[in-house]
Amino acid sequence: MKHKLVLFDWGNIVESHTTGYSCYNAFDDLFKACGYTGSSSIFTSLGKYKLSSIPTVEDFELVYNNIANDFNLKTTFTEFVELYKKIFDRIDYYQDVAVYEKSLKNRCSIGILSNLTIFDKERLNKQVDLSKYDYVFLSFEMGCRKPNKEIYDMVNNEVPFNPKDILFIDDKQSNIDAAKEAGWNALCATGLELDKIKECCEKFIKGVEWDE
Protein backbone atom coordinates (compact mmCIF):
# COMPACT_ATOMS: atom_id res chain seq x y z
CA MET A 1 0.00 0.00 0.00
CA LYS A 2 1.20 3.49 -0.82
CA HIS A 3 1.66 5.55 2.32
CA LYS A 4 1.25 9.09 0.99
CA LEU A 5 -1.30 11.02 -1.07
CA VAL A 6 -0.77 14.09 -3.22
CA LEU A 7 -3.97 15.98 -4.02
CA PHE A 8 -4.05 18.58 -6.77
CA ASP A 9 -6.47 21.38 -7.44
CA TRP A 10 -7.48 21.66 -11.11
CA GLY A 11 -8.19 25.31 -11.92
CA ASN A 12 -4.99 27.30 -12.33
CA ILE A 13 -2.97 24.16 -11.61
CA VAL A 14 -3.79 22.24 -14.80
CA GLU A 15 -6.42 24.47 -16.38
CA SER A 16 -5.09 27.91 -17.26
CA HIS A 17 -6.51 30.92 -15.47
CA THR A 18 -3.72 33.36 -16.32
CA THR A 19 -2.32 32.63 -19.79
CA GLY A 20 -3.84 31.98 -23.19
CA TYR A 21 -7.61 31.50 -23.33
CA SER A 22 -8.71 31.29 -19.69
CA CYS A 23 -11.91 30.49 -17.82
CA TYR A 24 -12.42 34.23 -17.34
CA ASN A 25 -12.41 34.71 -21.12
CA ALA A 26 -14.76 31.77 -21.48
CA PHE A 27 -17.32 33.14 -19.02
CA ASP A 28 -17.28 36.54 -20.73
CA ASP A 29 -17.74 34.97 -24.18
CA LEU A 30 -20.44 32.62 -22.91
CA PHE A 31 -22.56 35.38 -21.45
CA LYS A 32 -22.13 37.57 -24.53
CA ALA A 33 -23.26 34.64 -26.67
CA CYS A 34 -26.30 34.33 -24.40
CA GLY A 35 -27.25 37.99 -24.88
CA TYR A 36 -25.51 39.77 -22.00
CA THR A 37 -24.72 43.36 -22.98
CA GLY A 38 -23.02 44.61 -19.82
CA SER A 39 -19.37 45.56 -19.61
CA SER A 40 -18.30 43.99 -16.32
CA SER A 41 -16.34 40.75 -16.12
CA ILE A 42 -18.77 37.93 -15.44
CA PHE A 43 -16.70 35.52 -13.36
CA THR A 44 -16.57 37.63 -10.20
CA SER A 45 -20.31 38.33 -10.46
CA LEU A 46 -21.25 34.65 -10.27
CA GLY A 47 -19.84 33.87 -6.82
CA LYS A 48 -23.17 34.33 -5.05
CA TYR A 49 -24.75 31.52 -7.09
CA LYS A 50 -22.22 28.92 -5.85
CA LEU A 51 -22.35 27.08 -9.16
CA SER A 52 -19.68 24.59 -8.17
CA SER A 53 -21.81 23.18 -5.35
CA ILE A 54 -24.94 22.48 -7.44
CA PRO A 55 -25.29 18.66 -7.51
CA THR A 56 -27.71 18.01 -10.40
CA VAL A 57 -28.61 19.38 -13.81
CA GLU A 58 -32.16 19.98 -12.59
CA ASP A 59 -30.92 22.09 -9.69
CA PHE A 60 -28.59 23.96 -12.02
CA GLU A 61 -31.50 24.82 -14.30
CA LEU A 62 -33.35 26.44 -11.40
CA VAL A 63 -30.31 28.58 -10.63
CA TYR A 64 -29.87 29.38 -14.31
CA ASN A 65 -33.36 30.88 -14.39
CA ASN A 66 -32.26 33.36 -11.73
CA ILE A 67 -29.03 34.08 -13.59
CA ALA A 68 -30.90 34.64 -16.85
CA ASN A 69 -33.17 37.14 -15.14
CA ASP A 70 -30.30 38.94 -13.41
CA PHE A 71 -28.18 39.25 -16.57
CA ASN A 72 -31.03 39.48 -19.10
CA LEU A 73 -29.87 36.39 -20.99
CA LYS A 74 -31.82 35.32 -24.07
CA THR A 75 -30.96 31.63 -24.28
CA THR A 76 -32.86 28.63 -22.98
CA PHE A 77 -31.13 26.46 -20.41
CA THR A 78 -30.44 23.80 -23.06
CA GLU A 79 -28.82 26.40 -25.31
CA PHE A 80 -26.81 27.75 -22.38
CA VAL A 81 -25.40 24.29 -21.58
CA GLU A 82 -24.51 23.63 -25.23
CA LEU A 83 -22.71 26.97 -25.47
CA TYR A 84 -20.99 26.40 -22.12
CA LYS A 85 -19.47 23.11 -23.25
CA LYS A 86 -18.47 24.45 -26.67
CA ILE A 87 -16.84 27.65 -25.40
CA PHE A 88 -15.20 26.15 -22.32
CA ASP A 89 -13.60 23.42 -24.40
CA ARG A 90 -11.37 26.18 -25.79
CA ILE A 91 -9.72 26.90 -22.43
CA ASP A 92 -5.98 26.25 -22.45
CA TYR A 93 -4.32 23.94 -19.96
CA TYR A 94 -0.85 23.02 -18.82
CA GLN A 95 -0.20 19.62 -20.31
CA ASP A 96 3.20 19.35 -18.63
CA VAL A 97 1.54 19.61 -15.21
CA ALA A 98 -1.01 16.92 -16.09
CA VAL A 99 1.81 14.63 -17.23
CA TYR A 100 3.82 15.27 -14.07
CA GLU A 101 0.89 14.56 -11.78
CA LYS A 102 0.39 11.11 -13.28
CA SER A 103 4.13 10.41 -13.21
CA LEU A 104 3.90 10.31 -9.40
CA LYS A 105 1.52 7.37 -9.32
CA ASN A 106 4.23 4.72 -9.00
CA ARG A 107 5.51 6.41 -5.85
CA CYS A 108 2.39 7.64 -4.08
CA SER A 109 -1.36 7.87 -4.45
CA ILE A 110 -2.62 10.84 -6.44
CA GLY A 111 -5.91 12.65 -6.50
CA ILE A 112 -7.83 15.77 -7.44
CA LEU A 113 -9.73 18.07 -5.08
CA SER A 114 -11.38 20.90 -6.94
CA ASN A 115 -14.33 23.27 -7.01
CA LEU A 116 -16.07 22.85 -10.34
CA THR A 117 -19.52 22.68 -11.87
CA ILE A 118 -21.36 19.64 -13.10
CA PHE A 119 -20.60 20.73 -16.69
CA ASP A 120 -16.83 20.90 -16.12
CA LYS A 121 -16.18 17.24 -15.34
CA GLU A 122 -16.19 16.16 -18.98
CA ARG A 123 -13.57 18.78 -19.84
CA LEU A 124 -11.50 17.87 -16.79
CA ASN A 125 -11.51 14.24 -17.90
CA LYS A 126 -10.32 15.23 -21.38
CA GLN A 127 -7.42 17.17 -19.90
CA VAL A 128 -6.16 14.76 -17.25
CA ASP A 129 -7.95 11.37 -17.74
CA LEU A 130 -9.60 10.86 -14.37
CA SER A 131 -9.18 7.09 -14.55
CA LYS A 132 -5.46 7.62 -13.87
CA TYR A 133 -6.14 9.11 -10.43
CA ASP A 134 -6.69 7.16 -7.23
CA TYR A 135 -9.10 9.72 -5.79
CA VAL A 136 -11.32 12.37 -7.36
CA PHE A 137 -13.10 14.83 -5.08
CA LEU A 138 -15.28 17.34 -6.94
CA SER A 139 -17.28 19.98 -5.14
CA PHE A 140 -20.52 19.55 -7.08
CA GLU A 141 -20.54 15.84 -6.23
CA MET A 142 -19.69 16.45 -2.58
CA GLY A 143 -22.20 19.22 -2.01
CA CYS A 144 -19.67 21.65 -0.55
CA ARG A 145 -16.74 23.74 -1.68
CA LYS A 146 -13.25 24.74 -0.62
CA PRO A 147 -12.33 26.37 1.69
CA ASN A 148 -15.25 25.09 3.81
CA LYS A 149 -13.96 22.83 6.57
CA GLU A 150 -16.55 20.18 5.68
CA ILE A 151 -14.95 19.26 2.37
CA TYR A 152 -11.56 18.59 4.00
CA ASP A 153 -13.22 16.51 6.71
CA MET A 154 -15.00 14.48 4.04
CA VAL A 155 -11.68 13.74 2.33
CA ASN A 156 -10.06 12.76 5.63
CA ASN A 157 -12.91 10.34 6.28
CA GLU A 158 -12.71 8.85 2.78
CA VAL A 159 -9.01 8.15 2.36
CA PRO A 160 -6.84 5.64 4.30
CA PHE A 161 -4.13 8.19 5.08
CA ASN A 162 -3.23 10.16 8.15
CA PRO A 163 -3.68 13.89 7.49
CA LYS A 164 0.09 14.39 7.90
CA ASP A 165 0.61 12.05 4.93
CA ILE A 166 -1.49 14.20 2.58
CA LEU A 167 -0.05 17.00 0.46
CA PHE A 168 -2.46 19.44 -1.21
CA ILE A 169 -1.46 21.82 -4.01
CA ASP A 170 -3.78 24.73 -4.77
CA ASP A 171 -3.48 28.25 -6.12
CA LYS A 172 -5.57 30.02 -3.46
CA GLN A 173 -4.18 30.81 -0.04
CA SER A 174 -7.58 30.46 1.64
CA ASN A 175 -7.80 26.86 0.41
CA ILE A 176 -4.24 26.21 1.56
CA ASP A 177 -4.93 27.63 5.02
CA ALA A 178 -7.98 25.38 5.38
CA ALA A 179 -5.96 22.35 4.30
CA LYS A 180 -3.34 23.07 6.95
CA GLU A 181 -6.07 23.37 9.57
CA ALA A 182 -7.20 19.88 8.50
CA GLY A 183 -3.70 18.62 9.31
CA TRP A 184 -2.43 18.38 5.74
CA ASN A 185 0.78 19.56 4.18
CA ALA A 186 0.00 22.22 1.59
CA LEU A 187 1.64 24.27 -1.12
CA CYS A 188 0.28 27.43 -2.75
CA ALA A 189 1.34 27.44 -6.41
CA THR A 190 0.02 27.68 -9.96
CA GLY A 191 0.58 25.55 -13.03
CA LEU A 192 3.15 28.10 -14.17
CA GLU A 193 5.32 27.04 -11.22
CA LEU A 194 5.88 23.42 -12.14
CA ASP A 195 9.46 23.41 -10.82
CA LYS A 196 8.16 24.57 -7.43
CA ILE A 197 5.50 21.86 -7.49
CA LYS A 198 8.04 19.19 -8.41
CA GLU A 199 10.44 20.23 -5.65
CA CYS A 200 7.68 20.15 -3.05
CA CYS A 201 6.32 16.77 -4.19
CA GLU A 202 9.77 15.20 -4.22
CA LYS A 203 10.53 16.37 -0.70
CA PHE A 204 7.12 15.28 0.57
CA ILE A 205 7.43 11.79 -0.91
CA LYS A 206 10.93 11.43 0.53
CA GLY A 207 9.86 12.72 3.93
CA VAL A 208 12.04 15.83 3.74
CA GLU A 209 10.70 19.05 5.30
CA TRP A 210 10.49 22.16 3.15
CA ASP A 211 9.75 25.83 3.58
CA GLU A 212 6.91 27.11 1.43
PDB file of N, CA, C and O in Angstrom, residues 117-163:
ATOM      1  N   THR A 117     -18.099  22.914 -11.630  1.00  0.00           N
ATOM      2  CA  THR A 117     -19.515  22.685 -11.872  1.00  0.00           C
ATOM      3  C   THR A 117     -19.744  21.327 -12.519  1.00  0.00           C
ATOM      4  O   THR A 117     -18.811  20.684 -13.018  1.00  0.00           O
ATOM      5  N   ILE A 118     -20.990  20.930 -12.534  1.00  0.00           N
ATOM      6  CA  ILE A 118     -21.363  19.643 -13.104  1.00  0.00           C
ATOM      7  C   ILE A 118     -21.014  19.565 -14.593  1.00  0.00           C
ATOM      8  O   ILE A 118     -20.809  18.481 -15.138  1.00  0.00           O
ATOM      9  N   PHE A 119     -20.912  20.716 -15.258  1.00  0.00           N
ATOM     10  CA  PHE A 119     -20.605  20.735 -16.688  1.00  0.00           C
ATOM     11  C   PHE A 119     -19.104  20.789 -16.977  1.00  0.00           C
ATOM     12  O   PHE A 119     -18.691  20.786 -18.133  1.00  0.00           O
ATOM     13  N   ASP A 120     -18.284  20.839 -15.935  1.00  0.00           N
ATOM     14  CA  ASP A 120     -16.832  20.896 -16.115  1.00  0.00           C
ATOM     15  C   ASP A 120     -16.167  19.527 -16.098  1.00  0.00           C
ATOM     16  O   ASP A 120     -15.039  19.375 -16.565  1.00  0.00           O
ATOM     17  N   LYS A 121     -16.834  18.541 -15.554  1.00  0.00           N
ATOM     18  CA  LYS A 121     -16.183  17.245 -15.342  1.00  0.00           C
ATOM     19  C   LYS A 121     -15.743  16.610 -16.654  1.00  0.00           C
ATOM     20  O   LYS A 121     -14.659  16.009 -16.739  1.00  0.00           O
ATOM     21  N   GLU A 122     -16.553  16.737 -17.684  1.00  0.00           N
ATOM     22  CA  GLU A 122     -16.193  16.157 -18.984  1.00  0.00           C
ATOM     23  C   GLU A 122     -14.912  16.778 -19.519  1.00  0.00           C
ATOM     24  O   GLU A 122     -14.040  16.077 -20.045  1.00  0.00           O
ATOM     25  N   ARG A 123     -14.773  18.094 -19.369  1.00  0.00           N
ATOM     26  CA  ARG A 123     -13.570  18.778 -19.842  1.00  0.00           C
ATOM     27  C   ARG A 123     -12.360  18.389 -18.991  1.00  0.00           C
ATOM     28  O   ARG A 123     -11.262  18.182 -19.505  1.00  0.00           O
ATOM     29  N   LEU A 124     -12.567  18.307 -17.691  1.00  0.00           N
ATOM     30  CA  LEU A 124     -11.502  17.869 -16.790  1.00  0.00           C
ATOM     31  C   LEU A 124     -10.986  16.488 -17.202  1.00  0.00           C
ATOM     32  O   LEU A 124      -9.778  16.249 -17.262  1.00  0.00           O
ATOM     33  N   ASN A 125     -11.906  15.594 -17.510  1.00  0.00           N
ATOM     34  CA  ASN A 125     -11.515  14.243 -17.903  1.00  0.00           C
ATOM     35  C   ASN A 125     -10.704  14.247 -19.197  1.00  0.00           C
ATOM     36  O   ASN A 125      -9.739  13.489 -19.344  1.00  0.00           O
ATOM     37  N   LYS A 126     -11.070  15.114 -20.131  1.00  0.00           N
ATOM     38  CA  LYS A 126     -10.318  15.225 -21.379  1.00  0.00           C
ATOM     39  C   LYS A 126      -8.884  15.687 -21.115  1.00  0.00           C
ATOM     40  O   LYS A 126      -7.945  15.240 -21.773  1.00  0.00           O
ATOM     41  N   GLN A 127      -8.726  16.576 -20.154  1.00  0.00           N
ATOM     42  CA  GLN A 127      -7.421  17.169 -19.900  1.00  0.00           C
ATOM     43  C   GLN A 127      -6.498  16.259 -19.108  1.00  0.00           C
ATOM     44  O   GLN A 127      -5.297  16.232 -19.352  1.00  0.00           O
ATOM     45  N   VAL A 128      -7.044  15.511 -18.147  1.00  0.00           N
ATOM     46  CA  VAL A 128      -6.156  14.758 -17.252  1.00  0.00           C
ATOM     47  C   VAL A 128      -6.413  13.253 -17.231  1.00  0.00           C
ATOM     48  O   VAL A 128      -5.593  12.504 -16.709  1.00  0.00           O
ATOM     49  N   ASP A 129      -7.557  12.791 -17.778  1.00  0.00           N
ATOM     50  CA  ASP A 129      -7.947  11.374 -17.736  1.00  0.00           C
ATOM     51  C   ASP A 129      -8.126  10.928 -16.288  1.00  0.00           C
ATOM     52  O   ASP A 129      -7.206  10.412 -15.640  1.00  0.00           O
ATOM     53  N   LEU A 130      -9.318  11.108 -15.780  1.00  0.00           N
ATOM     54  CA  LEU A 130      -9.599  10.860 -14.368  1.00  0.00           C
ATOM     55  C   LEU A 130      -9.363   9.415 -13.944  1.00  0.00           C
ATOM     56  O   LEU A 130      -9.134   9.147 -12.758  1.00  0.00           O
ATOM     57  N   SER A 131      -9.398   8.496 -14.898  1.00  0.00           N
ATOM     58  CA  SER A 131      -9.177   7.087 -14.555  1.00  0.00           C
ATOM     59  C   SER A 131      -7.759   6.841 -14.045  1.00  0.00           C
ATOM     60  O   SER A 131      -7.485   5.804 -13.431  1.00  0.00           O
ATOM     61  N   LYS A 132      -6.856   7.778 -14.296  1.00  0.00           N
ATOM     62  CA  LYS A 132      -5.462   7.621 -13.871  1.00  0.00           C
ATOM     63  C   LYS A 132      -5.254   8.035 -12.414  1.00  0.00           C
ATOM     64  O   LYS A 132      -4.172   7.833 -11.861  1.00  0.00           O
ATOM     65  N   TYR A 133      -6.267   8.615 -11.794  1.00  0.00           N
ATOM     66  CA  TYR A 133      -6.144   9.112 -10.426  1.00  0.00           C
ATOM     67  C   TYR A 133      -6.772   8.128  -9.445  1.00  0.00           C
ATOM     68  O   TYR A 133      -7.787   7.490  -9.743  1.00  0.00           O
ATOM     69  N   ASP A 134      -6.173   8.051  -8.274  1.00  0.00           N
ATOM     70  CA  ASP A 134      -6.690   7.159  -7.235  1.00  0.00           C
ATOM     71  C   ASP A 134      -7.925   7.734  -6.562  1.00  0.00           C
ATOM     72  O   ASP A 134      -8.816   6.980  -6.141  1.00  0.00           O
ATOM     73  N   TYR A 135      -7.979   9.055  -6.458  1.00  0.00           N
ATOM     74  CA  TYR A 135      -9.098   9.717  -5.790  1.00  0.00           C
ATOM     75  C   TYR A 135      -9.490  10.962  -6.576  1.00  0.00           C
ATOM     76  O   TYR A 135      -8.633  11.718  -7.036  1.00  0.00           O
ATOM     77  N   VAL A 136     -10.801  11.173  -6.702  1.00  0.00           N
ATOM     78  CA  VAL A 136     -11.319  12.368  -7.364  1.00  0.00           C
ATOM     79  C   VAL A 136     -12.415  12.954  -6.480  1.00  0.00           C
ATOM     80  O   VAL A 136     -13.468  12.326  -6.270  1.00  0.00           O
ATOM     81  N   PHE A 137     -12.158  14.137  -5.944  1.00  0.00           N
ATOM     82  CA  PHE A 137     -13.104  14.825  -5.083  1.00  0.00           C
ATOM     83  C   PHE A 137     -13.521  16.129  -5.761  1.00  0.00           C
ATOM     84  O   PHE A 137     -12.710  17.053  -5.886  1.00  0.00           O
ATOM     85  N   LEU A 138     -14.775  16.180  -6.205  1.00  0.00           N
ATOM     86  CA  LEU A 138     -15.277  17.335  -6.942  1.00  0.00           C
ATOM     87  C   LEU A 138     -16.416  17.971  -6.156  1.00  0.00           C
ATOM     88  O   LEU A 138     -17.329  17.281  -5.695  1.00  0.00           O
ATOM     89  N   SER A 139     -16.364  19.272  -6.034  1.00  0.00           N
ATOM     90  CA  SER A 139     -17.279  19.981  -5.136  1.00  0.00           C
ATOM     91  C   SER A 139     -18.745  19.722  -5.464  1.00  0.00           C
ATOM     92  O   SER A 139     -19.563  19.542  -4.554  1.00  0.00           O
ATOM     93  N   PHE A 140     -19.112  19.702  -6.741  1.00  0.00           N
ATOM     94  CA  PHE A 140     -20.520  19.548  -7.076  1.00  0.00           C
ATOM     95  C   PHE A 140     -21.035  18.164  -6.682  1.00  0.00           C
ATOM     96  O   PHE A 140     -22.223  17.993  -6.408  1.00  0.00           O
ATOM     97  N   GLU A 141     -20.152  17.185  -6.649  1.00  0.00           N
ATOM     98  CA  GLU A 141     -20.538  15.839  -6.231  1.00  0.00           C
ATOM     99  C   GLU A 141     -20.569  15.708  -4.709  1.00  0.00           C
ATOM    100  O   GLU A 141     -21.288  14.853  -4.167  1.00  0.00           O
ATOM    101  N   MET A 142     -19.792  16.539  -4.036  1.00  0.00           N
ATOM    102  CA  MET A 142     -19.687  16.451  -2.576  1.00  0.00           C
ATOM    103  C   MET A 142     -20.668  17.377  -1.864  1.00  0.00           C
ATOM    104  O   MET A 142     -20.894  17.245  -0.663  1.00  0.00           O
ATOM    105  N   GLY A 143     -21.216  18.328  -2.602  1.00  0.00           N
ATOM    106  CA  GLY A 143     -22.199  19.225  -2.013  1.00  0.00           C
ATOM    107  C   GLY A 143     -21.613  20.329  -1.165  1.00  0.00           C
ATOM    108  O   GLY A 143     -22.333  21.006  -0.422  1.00  0.00           O
ATOM    109  N   CYS A 144     -20.316  20.552  -1.260  1.00  0.00           N
ATOM    110  CA  CYS A 144     -19.669  21.648  -0.547  1.00  0.00           C
ATOM    111  C   CYS A 144     -18.390  22.028  -1.285  1.00  0.00           C
ATOM    112  O   CYS A 144     -17.929  21.289  -2.148  1.00  0.00           O
ATOM    113  N   ARG A 145     -17.854  23.185  -0.929  1.00  0.00           N
ATOM    114  CA  ARG A 145     -16.738  23.744  -1.677  1.00  0.00           C
ATOM    115  C   ARG A 145     -15.592  24.120  -0.749  1.00  0.00           C
ATOM    116  O   ARG A 145     -15.788  24.379   0.426  1.00  0.00           O
ATOM    117  N   LYS A 146     -14.392  24.132  -1.326  1.00  0.00           N
ATOM    118  CA  LYS A 146     -13.254  24.739  -0.624  1.00  0.00           C
ATOM    119  C   LYS A 146     -13.516  26.242  -0.505  1.00  0.00           C
ATOM    120  O   LYS A 146     -14.094  26.820  -1.420  1.00  0.00           O
ATOM    121  N   PRO A 147     -13.130  26.884   0.564  1.00  0.00           N
ATOM    122  CA  PRO A 147     -12.334  26.370   1.688  1.00  0.00           C
ATOM    123  C   PRO A 147     -13.169  25.940   2.891  1.00  0.00           C
ATOM    124  O   PRO A 147     -12.673  25.978   4.017  1.00  0.00           O
ATOM    125  N   ASN A 148     -14.423  25.529   2.683  1.00  0.00           N
ATOM    126  CA  ASN A 148     -15.246  25.090   3.812  1.00  0.00           C
ATOM    127  C   ASN A 148     -14.601  23.879   4.489  1.00  0.00           C
ATOM    128  O   ASN A 148     -14.167  22.936   3.821  1.00  0.00           O
ATOM    129  N   LYS A 149     -14.578  23.898   5.796  1.00  0.00           N
ATOM    130  CA  LYS A 149     -13.963  22.826   6.574  1.00  0.00           C
ATOM    131  C   LYS A 149     -14.566  21.464   6.229  1.00  0.00           C
ATOM    132  O   LYS A 149     -13.862  20.443   6.220  1.00  0.00           O
ATOM    133  N   GLU A 150     -15.841  21.441   5.923  1.00  0.00           N
ATOM    134  CA  GLU A 150     -16.553  20.184   5.677  1.00  0.00           C
ATOM    135  C   GLU A 150     -15.925  19.358   4.569  1.00  0.00           C
ATOM    136  O   GLU A 150     -15.824  18.138   4.672  1.00  0.00           O
ATOM    137  N   ILE A 151     -15.468  20.011   3.510  1.00  0.00           N
ATOM    138  CA  ILE A 151     -14.946  19.258   2.371  1.00  0.00           C
ATOM    139  C   ILE A 151     -13.630  18.571   2.729  1.00  0.00           C
ATOM    140  O   ILE A 151     -13.362  17.437   2.290  1.00  0.00           O
ATOM    141  N   TYR A 152     -12.813  19.201   3.557  1.00  0.00           N
ATOM    142  CA  TYR A 152     -11.557  18.589   3.999  1.00  0.00           C
ATOM    143  C   TYR A 152     -11.830  17.429   4.961  1.00  0.00           C
ATOM    144  O   TYR A 152     -11.151  16.401   4.906  1.00  0.00           O
ATOM    145  N   ASP A 153     -12.842  17.596   5.814  1.00  0.00           N
ATOM    146  CA  ASP A 153     -13.218  16.509   6.714  1.00  0.00           C
ATOM    147  C   ASP A 153     -13.729  15.304   5.928  1.00  0.00           C
ATOM    148  O   ASP A 153     -13.439  14.152   6.280  1.00  0.00           O
ATOM    149  N   MET A 154     -14.479  15.569   4.866  1.00  0.00           N
ATOM    150  CA  MET A 154     -14.998  14.478   4.041  1.00  0.00           C
ATOM    151  C   MET A 154     -13.857  13.698   3.393  1.00  0.00           C
ATOM    152  O   MET A 154     -13.897  12.466   3.317  1.00  0.00           O
ATOM    153  N   VAL A 155     -12.841  14.410   2.921  1.00  0.00           N
ATOM    154  CA  VAL A 155     -11.679  13.738   2.334  1.00  0.00           C
ATOM    155  C   VAL A 155     -10.967  12.904   3.388  1.00  0.00           C
ATOM    156  O   VAL A 155     -10.623  11.738   3.153  1.00  0.00           O
ATOM    157  N   ASN A 156     -10.742  13.488   4.553  1.00  0.00           N
ATOM    158  CA  ASN A 156     -10.059  12.757   5.631  1.00  0.00           C
ATOM    159  C   ASN A 156     -10.796  11.475   5.995  1.00  0.00           C
ATOM    160  O   ASN A 156     -10.176  10.450   6.302  1.00  0.00           O
ATOM    161  N   ASN A 157     -12.111  11.515   5.946  1.00  0.00           N
ATOM    162  CA  ASN A 157     -12.913  10.336   6.281  1.00  0.00           C
ATOM    163  C   ASN A 157     -12.928   9.299   5.161  1.00  0.00           C
ATOM    164  O   ASN A 157     -13.207   8.124   5.417  1.00  0.00           O
ATOM    165  N   GLU A 158     -12.618   9.734   3.949  1.00  0.00           N
ATOM    166  CA  GLU A 158     -12.708   8.855   2.785  1.00  0.00           C
ATOM    167  C   GLU A 158     -11.406   8.108   2.498  1.00  0.00           C
ATOM    168  O   GLU A 158     -11.429   6.969   2.029  1.00  0.00           O
ATOM    169  N   VAL A 159     -10.284   8.744   2.770  1.00  0.00           N
ATOM    170  CA  VAL A 159      -9.006   8.150   2.357  1.00  0.00           C
ATOM    171  C   VAL A 159      -8.326   7.436   3.520  1.00  0.00           C
ATOM    172  O   VAL A 159      -8.493   7.821   4.680  1.00  0.00           O
ATOM    173  N   PRO A 160      -7.513   6.394   3.250  1.00  0.00           N
ATOM    174  CA  PRO A 160      -6.838   5.637   4.305  1.00  0.00           C
ATOM    175  C   PRO A 160      -5.467   6.208   4.651  1.00  0.00           C
ATOM    176  O   PRO A 160      -4.484   5.471   4.783  1.00  0.00           O
ATOM    177  N   PHE A 161      -5.403   7.526   4.775  1.00  0.00           N
ATOM    178  CA  PHE A 161      -4.131   8.185   5.078  1.00  0.00           C
ATOM    179  C   PHE A 161      -4.292   9.068   6.303  1.00  0.00           C
ATOM    180  O   PHE A 161      -5.346   9.693   6.497  1.00  0.00           O
ATOM    181  N   ASN A 162      -3.256   9.158   7.102  1.00  0.00           N
ATOM    182  CA  ASN A 162      -3.234  10.157   8.153  1.00  0.00           C
ATOM    183  C   ASN A 162      -3.135  11.533   7.502  1.00  0.00           C
ATOM    184  O   ASN A 162      -2.488  11.685   6.448  1.00  0.00           O
ATOM    185  N   PRO A 163      -3.765  12.548   8.069  1.00  0.00           N
ATOM    186  CA  PRO A 163      -3.676  13.890   7.492  1.00  0.00           C
ATOM    187  C   PRO A 163      -2.242  14.344   7.218  1.00  0.00           C
ATOM    188  O   PRO A 163      -1.981  15.003   6.205  1.00  0.00           O
TER     189      PRO A 163
END
